[in-house]
Amino acid sequence: MNAISHDVAKPAVAPGSQGSKLAALNAWVAEVAALTKPDAIHWCDGSDAENAALIAQMEADGTLVKLNESTHPNSYLHRSHPDDVARVEHLTFVCTSRQDDAGPNNHWMAPADGHAKMDALFDGCMKGRTMYVIPYCMGPIDSPLSRCGVEITDSPYVVANMRIMTRMGAPSLARIEREGTFVKGLHSIGELDPERRFIMHFPEELTIKSFGSGYGGNALLGKKCHALRIASHQARSEGWLAEHMLILGLENPQGETHYIAAAFPSACGKTNLAMLIPPEGYRAKGWKVWTVGDDICWMRPGADGRLYAINPEAGFFGVAPGTSAKSNPNALKSIQSNTIFTNVGVTADNQPWWEGLDDGQTPVTDWRGNAYDPAKGPAAHPNSRFTVSAKQCPSYSPEAENAAGVPISAIVFGGRRPSLVPLVFEARDWTHGVLVGAAMGSETTAAATGAVGVMRRDPMAMKPFCGYNFADYFTHWLSFDQAGANLPKIFHVNWFRKGDDGSFLWPGFGENLRVLEWMIQRVKGEAGSVETPIGHLPKDDEINLDGVQLTDEARAKLFGFEREGWQAEFASIGEYLDEYGPRMPQALKDEQQRIAKALGN
Ligand code: GTP
Ligand code: SPV
Ligand code: MN
C-alpha cells in the first residue's frame, strides 16, 4: 500500500487541492489524524488501481477470501467478527442539543458528552493502521437532490464497500470542492469490542462518529447514518423526505411506467419487490419492473407538485438468505461477479452459499469459517449480505441516473404482520396515509441484534433511522399536503399474513405484481374498492388472481376486514401516539380518533 499512501508527516491535504475551497475538509482530516494517530493517510480516488491494491492487501491479510473465479469472477468473502454481524440499535444515538428534538424514538446523549465519549475511544485508535479518506456522493453526481459526505475509516473493507455503495472518489471530491459542504463521518473498527461500540450522530453538525463495528449500517456511514439519520434531519428543514424505501418503475403493456416507493422494515422485502419479475402471464403481455433503488429514497416536490425521488445509493447491500433463482432471479444474476459476500457459507469448490439458495449444492464451511454442521446453526448468518453495484442488476432502471429523479405515483407501507392486516388497503387521503405509516408494525428481524420475531411499531420503517423526534417527523410528512401539491396515493400491504398452521397465505415475490397492478389502476381511477373504517380494500375480483391457488381461509384472511381485531389495534395505535405527548400533531390524533369511532371503539 506504500505506493498509494501518504506519509503522515506530510500535510493531510486532498491531492491537487489549493487549500482554500477544501480548507474545512483538510482541517478536519488533519484534526482527525492528530486524534487517531494513523501510520499513514490515504485519500481514496475510487480508481480501479486503488481498488485492486486494497483487495490484494485484504486477500494477503485474510480480510477477504477469494471465491471461485470461474463461477464468481472477481468476488470475495468477508467474515466479520462473530459478535459484529448486524446493526446495534441499543448502541445508536442521536445527539441533538435538546433531548426532545431526538424524541422517544431515539437514544439520546448531549452533544458535548457524545463527542467526549467518542473522542476518548478514537484517541490513538489508528496507530499501526492506515487512515482512509473517502469522499462520496449520495445520489447521481450531477443531481441537485444529491448530497456529499466524507467518511474517514481505518477499514479497507469499508472502503471497498463504499466504492460499490456510493459514487466515491475524485468526482465527489470535486463536488465537495464546489459546494463546500459535506457530512463528516468518522469511523474506526477499534477492537471490535461490543462493550466499546457506539454509533453516534450529531445532526445539527452534520457529523457521525462510529466506533467498534465493521458491519453494514454501523460502518458504511453513507448508508443509514448519512442517507437516513442525518439526511432525514436535514430534509425536515429543507422541505424534502429521506426514507427507508425502495423505488421501482412498473411498466405496463402500453409502455407507461409508474414509479412506486415502498417502505418495509429491515429484511421485510424491499430488495425483493424492487427487483420483481412479473408472473409468466404478465411477462407475456409486456409487464416489466424496473429497479431504481432497494433501500433508500430521497424525494422532494417538483414544480408540478408531484414528489420526485432519487436513490442516493449506487449499489445493493442485500440480504443473502432466501435469495434464489426462483425468489429473486435479478438479484441472483446481479451477484454472479464483482461481488463482496459477507458472512455466507462456502461450498467445497469455493462458491458462496446460503440457506434458501436452492441450487442443489451443500456448504462445507459456515459463516464463521468452521466446518459446516447443521446441528450448530445455519451455514450463512441470517443477516449475511452481498454488496454489488446496481449497474449489475438486469432490471436496473436507466432513470436511476436521472438527476431530476422519478415522479412517484404511489407510496406503499408494509411489514411482517402474521395476523389481522389484509393483503392490501388504500388510505383515504394523505393525512390518513400518514397515520397508516405512523401506525406500522412489524416483527423484528436479524438485520439488527436482539430478539427476532417480536412485534413492534416501526413507523414508516424508520424506527431505527429517523434522526429526530417522530412527532416532528409526522408533522413534516403532513406538511406536504398543501395547495398545489399532487401527492401520491398511499397504500399498505402485508405479504406475511399467516394461516392457522403458521404458513404464509400469500405466495409473495413475483405474485406481488398483482397487488401493484391494482394500485396503479386505483391511481388512474380504473379500479373499484370497498370502503371500510381502515381504508379502501380491493373489491371482489379487482385483484387478478388467475393462476394463484388460494384456500378459502387464505381468501378470507387476505381480503377480509376484521372489525374486532382492528378495534384493539386502533386502541393500541392511540396509546402509541400518546407516548409522544403534546408534540404529536393534533391532525394525526384526530384521524386516529375518527377511525377508532368508525370502528365502534
Ligand atoms: P434491508 O436490506 O434489511 O432493509 O431489507 P429488505 O427490506 O430489502 O429485505 P429483503 O427484500 O432482502 O427481504 C428479506 C427477507 O424477506 C428474505 O428472506 C426474503 O426471502 C423475504 N421476502 C421478501 N419478499 C417476500 C414475500 O413477498 N413473501 C415472503 N413470504 N417473504 C418475502
Ligand atoms: C437494514 O438493516 O435496514 C439494512 C442493512 O439495509 S444495514 O445497512 O446494515 O443497515
Ligand atoms: Mn434497510
XYZ file of C-alpha atoms and ligand atoms in Angstrom:
644
model
C 0.000 0.000 0.000
C 3.010 2.270 0.265
C 2.619 3.264 -3.354
C -0.742 4.895 -2.659
C -0.339 6.023 0.932
C 0.874 9.371 2.143
C 3.322 9.640 4.955
C 1.510 11.108 7.929
C 4.294 13.626 8.380
C 3.215 15.265 5.128
C 0.306 17.674 5.315
C -3.028 15.853 5.346
C -4.500 17.678 2.384
C -6.564 16.463 -0.530
C -4.454 15.706 -3.586
C -4.389 18.638 -6.014
C -6.170 20.931 -3.585
C -5.026 24.529 -3.390
C -6.139 24.516 0.200
C -8.775 27.240 0.001
C -12.098 25.651 -1.052
C -11.259 22.388 0.651
C -9.932 24.135 3.737
C -12.658 22.786 6.011
C -12.102 19.235 4.777
C -8.327 19.473 5.033
C -8.562 20.931 8.537
C -10.910 18.156 9.654
C -8.700 15.415 8.206
C -5.681 16.902 9.975
C -7.639 17.128 13.235
C -8.780 13.503 12.966
C -5.247 12.363 12.141
C -3.938 14.181 15.206
C -6.544 12.399 17.333
C -6.409 8.895 15.869
C -2.637 8.856 15.061
C -2.605 6.637 11.962
C 0.664 5.444 10.433
C -0.461 6.694 7.027
C -3.247 8.656 5.369
C -4.727 7.618 2.056
C -7.127 9.818 0.060
C -9.381 7.487 -1.934
C -9.814 8.343 -5.609
C -12.119 5.428 -6.387
C -9.905 4.167 -9.221
C -9.639 0.553 -10.353
C -5.953 0.530 -9.449
C -6.686 1.703 -5.925
C -9.386 -0.924 -5.505
C -7.120 -3.677 -6.835
C -4.373 -2.696 -4.391
C -6.800 -2.732 -1.465
C -8.256 -6.095 -2.470
C -4.767 -7.582 -2.800
C -3.862 -6.280 0.644
C -7.067 -7.703 2.167
C -6.519 -11.067 0.477
C -2.993 -11.162 1.854
C -4.079 -10.462 5.436
C -7.169 -12.706 5.315
C -9.796 -9.926 5.475
C -11.107 -11.214 2.140
C -11.171 -14.752 0.806
C -11.260 -15.125 -2.952
C -14.229 -17.136 -4.212
C -14.344 -19.478 -7.209
C -13.042 -17.382 -10.115
C -14.805 -19.391 -12.818
C -18.281 -19.378 -11.215
C -17.988 -15.998 -9.404
C -15.325 -13.865 -11.096
C -13.744 -11.116 -9.033
C -15.836 -11.957 -5.956
C -14.792 -12.237 -2.337
C -15.995 -13.454 1.026
C -15.549 -11.440 4.188
C -16.179 -12.973 7.609
C -16.956 -10.285 10.143
C -16.268 -10.763 13.842
C -18.953 -13.185 15.151
C -20.061 -10.515 17.658
C -20.381 -7.950 14.878
C -22.991 -9.152 12.416
C -25.801 -6.587 12.368
C -26.874 -3.067 13.287
C -26.832 -2.294 17.019
C -29.887 -0.180 17.792
C -29.228 -0.064 21.553
C -25.797 1.484 20.859
C -27.013 4.010 18.265
C -27.508 7.595 19.462
C -28.851 10.867 18.141
C -27.111 13.780 19.887
C -29.223 16.911 19.494
C -28.816 19.960 21.766
C -32.277 19.346 23.214
C -33.299 15.814 24.159
C -36.864 16.431 22.994
C -35.607 17.008 19.452
C -34.296 13.427 19.304
C -37.585 12.146 20.717
C -38.615 8.951 22.483
C -37.790 7.058 19.276
C -34.025 7.642 19.714
C -31.354 7.057 22.314
C -30.009 10.480 23.174
C -26.837 11.947 24.572
C -25.900 15.625 24.944
C -23.583 16.547 22.032
C -20.674 17.501 24.304
C -20.949 14.194 26.165
C -21.273 12.287 22.890
C -18.145 13.911 21.473
C -16.195 13.362 24.700
C -17.181 9.703 24.823
C -16.307 9.093 21.185
C -13.107 11.135 21.108
C -11.790 9.121 24.057
C -12.385 5.955 22.044
C -10.812 7.421 18.900
C -7.717 8.652 20.743
C -4.777 6.838 19.154
C -7.025 4.106 17.737
C -5.408 4.138 14.276
C -1.827 3.577 15.462
C -0.289 0.974 13.170
C -3.113 1.430 10.665
C -3.799 3.429 7.530
C -6.487 6.097 7.692
C -8.593 6.207 4.525
C -10.370 9.409 3.497
C -13.394 8.559 1.349
C -15.155 11.426 -0.458
C -18.548 10.198 -1.655
C -21.768 11.453 -3.162
C -25.194 10.087 -2.239
C -27.207 10.245 -5.461
C -26.253 10.936 -9.079
C -23.198 13.159 -9.074
C -24.984 15.872 -11.103
C -28.310 15.829 -9.219
C -29.443 18.813 -7.151
C -31.108 16.277 -4.840
C -27.772 14.568 -4.070
C -25.603 15.297 -1.049
C -21.928 14.629 -0.412
C -20.047 13.285 2.539
C -16.585 12.200 3.556
C -16.014 9.058 5.585
C -12.728 8.601 7.379
C -12.135 4.964 8.288
C -9.363 2.533 9.191
C -11.143 -0.362 7.473
C -10.170 -1.213 3.887
C -13.282 -3.446 3.784
C -15.352 -0.312 4.380
C -13.511 1.439 1.536
C -14.234 -1.437 -0.862
C -17.918 -1.464 0.137
C -18.323 2.317 -0.028
C -16.871 2.197 -3.544
C -19.744 -0.071 -4.569
C -22.499 1.557 -2.498
C -21.798 5.228 -3.293
C -20.346 7.423 -6.018
C -16.931 7.507 -4.396
C -13.672 9.252 -5.216
C -12.489 12.060 -7.433
C -15.829 13.326 -8.884
C -17.297 13.529 -5.368
C -14.275 15.415 -4.079
C -14.727 17.850 -6.970
C -18.384 18.404 -5.989
C -17.399 18.929 -2.359
C -14.845 21.460 -3.520
C -17.578 23.279 -5.483
C -20.193 23.185 -2.718
C -18.011 23.478 0.343
C -20.416 21.402 2.455
C -20.307 17.726 3.289
C -21.327 15.298 6.036
C -18.385 14.311 8.229
C -18.283 10.624 9.134
C -15.535 9.265 11.342
C -15.278 5.509 11.694
C -12.879 3.068 13.310
C -13.314 -0.643 13.845
C -11.460 -0.139 17.136
C -11.032 -3.556 18.725
C -14.482 -4.771 17.558
C -15.377 -4.966 21.228
C -19.175 -4.826 21.749
C -18.501 -3.085 25.063
C -16.692 -0.300 23.232
C -19.095 0.158 20.316
C -21.211 3.247 19.622
C -22.840 4.726 16.540
C -23.283 8.412 17.330
C -24.988 11.084 15.229
C -24.758 14.871 15.575
C -27.371 16.022 13.051
C -27.015 19.705 13.931
C -23.307 19.448 12.999
C -23.793 17.080 10.029
C -21.421 14.734 11.843
C -21.275 10.983 12.515
C -18.883 9.130 14.812
C -18.934 5.333 14.712
C -16.583 3.111 16.705
C -16.131 -0.602 17.318
C -18.078 -2.209 14.480
C -17.103 -3.055 10.912
C -20.552 -4.187 9.826
C -23.040 -2.795 7.332
C -25.156 0.072 8.551
C -22.825 0.604 11.535
C -19.755 1.169 9.378
C -20.727 2.127 5.814
C -21.594 5.607 7.011
C -23.069 6.829 3.724
C -25.953 4.421 4.161
C -28.137 4.509 7.298
C -26.085 7.090 9.244
C -25.890 9.724 6.499
C -28.621 8.913 3.959
C -31.266 8.300 6.642
C -30.446 9.690 10.105
C -28.547 12.841 9.139
C -30.455 13.312 5.869
C -33.898 12.986 7.493
C -32.951 15.775 9.890
C -31.623 17.914 7.033
C -34.659 17.079 4.852
C -37.017 18.363 7.508
C -35.520 21.831 7.472
C -35.108 21.876 3.685
C -38.590 20.557 2.774
C -37.850 17.067 1.477
C -38.013 13.470 2.715
C -35.268 10.881 3.348
C -36.935 7.490 3.622
C -36.209 3.773 4.121
C -37.894 2.940 0.823
C -37.275 1.044 -2.369
C -38.156 2.735 -5.660
C -39.426 0.752 -8.640
C -40.845 1.549 -12.049
C -43.843 -0.532 -13.124
C -44.148 -0.635 -16.909
C -47.486 -1.789 -18.327
C -48.131 -3.347 -21.752
C -48.946 0.136 -23.124
C -45.401 1.192 -22.269
C -46.368 3.603 -19.470
C -44.158 3.465 -16.386
C -45.437 4.411 -12.931
C -42.988 4.783 -10.081
C -43.749 3.334 -6.663
C -41.819 3.917 -3.412
C -42.270 1.351 -0.644
C -41.183 1.369 3.000
C -40.836 -2.051 4.628
C -38.719 -2.559 7.752
C -35.274 -4.161 7.525
C -35.336 -7.637 5.954
C -39.039 -7.338 5.098
C -38.892 -7.452 1.313
C -37.661 -4.166 -0.233
C -34.867 -5.701 -2.320
C -37.197 -8.455 -3.468
C -40.007 -6.120 -4.512
C -37.614 -3.686 -6.199
C -36.275 -6.490 -8.429
C -39.586 -8.275 -9.000
C -40.039 -10.381 -12.121
C -43.723 -10.493 -13.146
C -45.545 -13.847 -13.277
C -45.345 -15.582 -16.666
C -48.760 -14.408 -17.937
C -47.915 -10.783 -17.129
C -44.492 -11.033 -18.723
C -46.013 -12.373 -21.920
C -48.269 -9.314 -22.069
C -45.357 -6.929 -21.617
C -45.341 -6.034 -17.918
C -41.921 -5.160 -16.526
C -40.495 -3.923 -13.249
C -37.525 -1.522 -13.300
C -35.309 -1.218 -10.230
C -34.427 2.343 -9.207
C -33.394 1.608 -5.602
C -33.783 -1.138 -2.993
C -33.309 0.572 0.375
C -33.264 4.376 0.489
C -35.306 7.072 -1.246
C -34.846 10.839 -1.160
C -37.782 12.772 -2.547
C -38.985 16.320 -2.857
C -41.858 18.146 -4.558
C -41.207 19.232 -8.135
C -42.593 22.266 -9.973
C -45.694 20.223 -10.942
C -46.451 19.386 -7.293
C -45.507 15.725 -7.659
C -42.859 14.080 -5.479
C -39.628 13.325 -7.364
C -37.355 10.626 -5.981
C -33.750 9.568 -6.318
C -31.946 6.539 -4.966
C -28.970 8.010 -3.099
C -27.111 4.713 -3.318
C -25.135 3.193 -6.189
C -25.216 -0.427 -5.043
C -27.131 -3.025 -3.073
C -26.201 -4.329 0.371
C -28.788 -7.076 0.201
C -29.846 -9.947 2.450
C -28.381 -13.209 1.058
C -30.520 -15.918 2.728
C -33.664 -16.626 0.758
C -32.204 -15.221 -2.487
C -32.674 -17.854 -5.203
C -33.258 -18.241 -8.922
C -36.927 -18.657 -8.027
C -37.453 -15.914 -5.410
C -35.232 -13.179 -6.858
C -33.571 -14.055 -10.181
C -32.492 -10.452 -10.800
C -30.581 -10.345 -7.521
C -29.005 -13.717 -8.215
C -27.890 -12.610 -11.689
C -26.523 -9.361 -10.223
C -24.223 -11.208 -7.817
C -22.501 -13.625 -10.188
C -19.400 -11.412 -10.400
C -17.676 -8.390 -8.801
C -19.481 -9.015 -5.511
C -18.407 -8.917 -1.879
C -20.242 -11.506 0.215
C -20.238 -11.040 3.980
C -20.886 -13.936 6.397
C -22.174 -16.513 3.919
C -21.124 -20.191 3.842
C -18.957 -21.727 1.116
C -19.125 -24.945 -0.894
C -16.273 -27.419 -1.461
C -15.369 -25.631 -4.708
C -15.413 -22.241 -3.007
C -18.737 -20.867 -4.171
C -20.798 -18.679 -1.833
C -23.767 -20.475 -0.306
C -26.724 -19.584 1.917
C -29.968 -21.078 3.146
C -32.665 -20.790 0.507
C -30.205 -20.567 -2.414
C -31.756 -23.858 -3.584
C -29.032 -24.635 -6.094
C -28.685 -28.283 -5.104
C -25.236 -27.728 -3.573
C -24.201 -28.215 0.032
C -21.922 -25.975 2.053
C -18.755 -27.299 3.682
C -17.823 -24.181 5.653
C -20.113 -21.955 7.703
C -20.058 -18.160 8.026
C -17.653 -18.364 10.965
C -15.169 -20.349 8.860
C -15.829 -23.618 10.710
C -16.733 -26.966 9.132
C -20.474 -26.780 8.447
C -22.550 -28.741 10.936
C -26.318 -28.266 10.609
C -26.661 -29.043 14.323
C -24.684 -25.853 15.059
C -26.910 -23.495 13.094
C -27.203 -22.204 9.550
C -24.270 -22.096 7.107
C -24.904 -18.429 6.346
C -25.650 -15.910 9.088
C -29.341 -14.864 8.814
C -28.135 -11.282 8.214
C -25.412 -12.282 5.741
C -25.315 -9.917 2.790
C -23.963 -9.239 -0.683
C -22.524 -5.914 -1.826
C -22.833 -5.280 -5.537
C -23.075 -2.378 -7.950
C -26.644 -1.560 -9.012
C -25.376 -1.474 -12.583
C -25.075 -5.264 -12.498
C -28.803 -5.698 -11.932
C -30.577 -6.754 -15.159
C -33.633 -4.679 -14.167
C -31.670 -1.555 -13.156
C -33.624 1.434 -14.438
C -31.845 3.920 -16.718
C -33.936 6.524 -14.862
C -31.980 5.766 -11.679
C -29.242 8.017 -13.035
C -31.690 10.820 -13.898
C -30.608 13.925 -11.991
C -34.235 15.099 -11.734
C -35.414 11.869 -10.095
C -38.556 9.913 -10.965
C -42.144 11.053 -10.218
C -43.801 8.900 -7.549
C -47.382 7.708 -8.181
C -47.838 5.556 -5.074
C -46.267 5.181 -1.651
C -46.567 1.783 -0.001
C -46.121 0.885 3.648
C -45.905 -2.689 4.914
C -44.465 -5.058 7.456
C -44.486 -8.574 8.782
C -47.989 -8.947 10.213
C -48.884 -12.613 10.793
C -52.445 -11.705 11.784
C -55.170 -9.073 11.291
C -53.704 -6.964 8.475
C -55.074 -7.761 4.988
C -53.011 -8.147 1.831
C -53.624 -4.568 0.718
C -55.640 -1.474 1.534
C -55.568 2.123 0.405
C -55.588 5.217 2.582
C -58.441 7.670 2.010
C -56.213 10.696 1.733
C -52.748 11.979 2.658
C -53.478 12.505 6.356
C -54.928 9.029 6.660
C -51.900 7.704 4.754
C -49.526 9.376 7.195
C -51.421 7.673 10.033
C -51.156 4.323 8.205
C -47.383 4.852 8.019
C -47.127 6.082 11.605
C -49.068 3.054 12.850
C -46.932 0.498 11.014
C -45.975 -2.556 12.970
C -43.677 -5.437 12.108
C -41.887 -8.402 13.609
C -38.194 -7.733 14.252
C -35.631 -9.473 12.002
C -31.950 -10.449 12.046
C -30.984 -7.114 10.444
C -30.443 -5.749 13.954
C -29.057 -7.508 17.035
C -31.630 -8.653 19.590
C -34.657 -10.927 19.543
C -36.188 -11.844 16.184
C -39.948 -12.112 15.612
C -41.017 -9.565 18.236
C -43.872 -7.302 17.094
C -43.079 -3.600 17.451
C -44.224 -0.291 15.989
C -41.898 0.741 13.187
C -43.392 3.940 11.716
C -42.615 4.297 8.012
C -39.942 1.564 8.591
C -37.892 4.417 10.127
C -37.818 3.406 13.818
C -34.064 2.716 13.700
C -33.313 5.515 11.220
C -35.235 8.723 11.913
C -32.721 11.355 13.044
C -35.273 13.355 15.041
C -38.473 13.182 17.098
C -41.115 11.046 15.376
C -43.808 13.553 16.384
C -41.987 16.248 14.380
C -41.403 13.741 11.582
C -45.142 13.071 11.269
C -45.766 16.838 11.298
C -43.249 17.146 8.475
C -44.977 14.397 6.481
C -48.364 16.078 6.977
C -46.934 19.391 5.745
C -46.587 18.104 2.174
C -50.385 18.240 1.810
C -50.664 21.861 0.690
C -52.073 23.914 -2.154
C -50.567 22.923 -5.491
C -49.418 19.525 -4.262
C -50.108 16.483 -6.427
C -49.270 13.768 -3.944
C -49.025 10.003 -4.480
C -51.755 7.705 -3.206
C -50.766 5.794 -0.079
C -51.271 2.035 0.371
C -50.500 -0.605 2.993
C -49.523 -4.181 2.115
C -48.852 -7.353 4.068
C -47.066 -10.186 2.250
C -46.588 -12.027 5.547
C -50.097 -12.935 6.720
C -50.089 -16.450 8.179
C -52.702 -19.174 8.331
C -53.726 -21.233 11.340
C -50.913 -23.674 10.521
C -48.303 -20.896 10.633
C -47.559 -20.859 6.895
C -47.689 -17.769 4.679
C -51.087 -17.401 2.980
C -49.874 -15.268 0.069
C -47.295 -16.647 -2.398
C -45.474 -13.292 -2.460
C -42.406 -12.392 -4.545
C -43.325 -12.176 -8.285
C -47.013 -12.583 -7.462
C -46.888 -9.260 -5.604
C -47.143 -7.672 -9.033
C -50.889 -8.396 -8.937
C -51.194 -6.025 -5.986
C -49.058 -3.346 -7.664
C -51.300 -3.577 -10.723
C -54.357 -2.824 -8.591
C -52.588 0.153 -7.016
C -51.820 1.731 -10.368
C -55.400 1.094 -11.517
C -56.533 2.933 -8.392
C -54.120 5.780 -9.134
C -55.638 6.035 -12.603
C -59.193 5.772 -11.272
C -59.767 2.473 -13.084
C -60.422 0.069 -10.210
C -63.146 -0.092 -7.610
C -62.833 -0.661 -3.885
C -64.823 -1.418 -0.764
C -64.736 1.316 1.841
C -64.090 0.189 5.430
C -63.055 2.191 8.505
C -59.389 1.247 7.885
C -59.472 2.383 4.245
C -60.297 1.038 0.786
C -59.960 -2.701 0.261
C -59.973 -4.214 -3.230
C -63.435 -5.190 -4.416
C -64.081 -8.862 -5.132
C -62.103 -9.888 -8.212
C -60.478 -6.463 -8.585
C -57.121 -8.124 -7.986
C -56.269 -10.556 -10.769
C -55.794 -13.958 -9.122
C -55.702 -16.043 -12.310
C -53.278 -18.874 -11.722
C -52.981 -18.276 -7.951
C -54.194 -21.100 -5.739
C -55.716 -19.712 -2.546
C -57.636 -21.686 0.077
C -60.902 -20.309 1.431
C -59.063 -19.449 4.651
C -56.445 -17.514 2.656
C -59.037 -15.570 0.676
C -60.963 -14.657 3.802
C -57.881 -13.503 5.687
C -56.099 -11.754 2.822
C -59.104 -9.771 1.650
C -61.265 -9.555 4.764
C -61.801 -6.805 7.308
C -61.803 -7.992 10.942
C -63.576 -5.309 12.901
C -62.859 -6.600 16.405
C -59.160 -7.058 15.785
C -58.948 -3.555 14.325
C -60.735 -2.086 17.343
C -57.952 -3.450 19.553
C -55.311 -2.334 17.042
C -56.640 1.225 17.000
C -56.700 1.394 20.781
C -53.039 0.371 20.700
C -52.229 2.916 17.965
C -53.840 5.628 20.117
C -51.647 4.655 23.066
C -48.599 4.713 20.817
C -49.318 8.234 19.547
C -49.825 9.370 23.154
C -46.291 8.256 24.026
C -45.078 11.306 22.104
C -47.057 13.739 24.255
C -48.170 17.177 23.081
C -45.666 17.272 20.194
C -47.742 14.679 18.332
C -49.678 16.591 15.642
C -53.352 17.011 16.504
C -54.339 16.140 12.925
C -52.913 12.647 13.366
C -54.595 12.153 16.742
C -57.880 13.364 15.248
C -57.508 10.903 12.400
C -56.853 8.042 14.822
C -59.909 9.013 16.866
C -62.127 9.353 13.827
C -61.259 5.836 12.697
C -61.492 4.398 16.211
C -65.013 5.833 16.398
C -65.949 4.442 12.994
C -64.753 1.052 14.235
C -67.120 1.388 17.194
C -64.403 1.811 19.849
P -32.970 -4.483 4.342
O -31.867 -4.548 3.340
O -32.595 -5.098 5.661
O -33.522 -3.109 4.546
O -34.134 -5.476 3.865
P -35.168 -5.597 2.653
O -36.443 -4.946 3.052
O -34.546 -5.195 1.377
O -35.465 -7.165 2.665
P -35.308 -8.286 1.544
O -36.008 -7.970 0.274
O -33.878 -8.632 1.449
O -36.115 -9.496 2.195
C -35.747 -10.096 3.384
C -36.436 -11.434 3.560
O -37.836 -11.364 3.267
C -35.841 -12.510 2.664
O -35.643 -13.674 3.450
C -36.917 -12.729 1.642
O -36.886 -14.030 1.145
C -38.204 -12.412 2.397
N -39.267 -11.921 1.472
C -39.164 -10.903 0.594
N -40.312 -10.730 -0.115
C -41.163 -11.670 0.343
C -42.512 -12.006 0.024
O -43.158 -11.409 -0.848
N -43.072 -13.028 0.733
C -42.382 -13.711 1.690
N -43.014 -14.694 2.340
N -41.102 -13.421 2.020
C -40.504 -12.421 1.362
C -31.128 -2.582 7.209
O -30.856 -3.126 8.291
O -32.214 -1.983 7.008
C -30.173 -2.663 6.093
C -28.862 -3.263 6.336
O -30.491 -2.212 4.995
S -27.741 -2.185 7.125
O -27.041 -1.436 6.078
O -26.810 -2.998 7.889
O -28.453 -1.259 7.957
Mn -32.521 -1.241 5.023
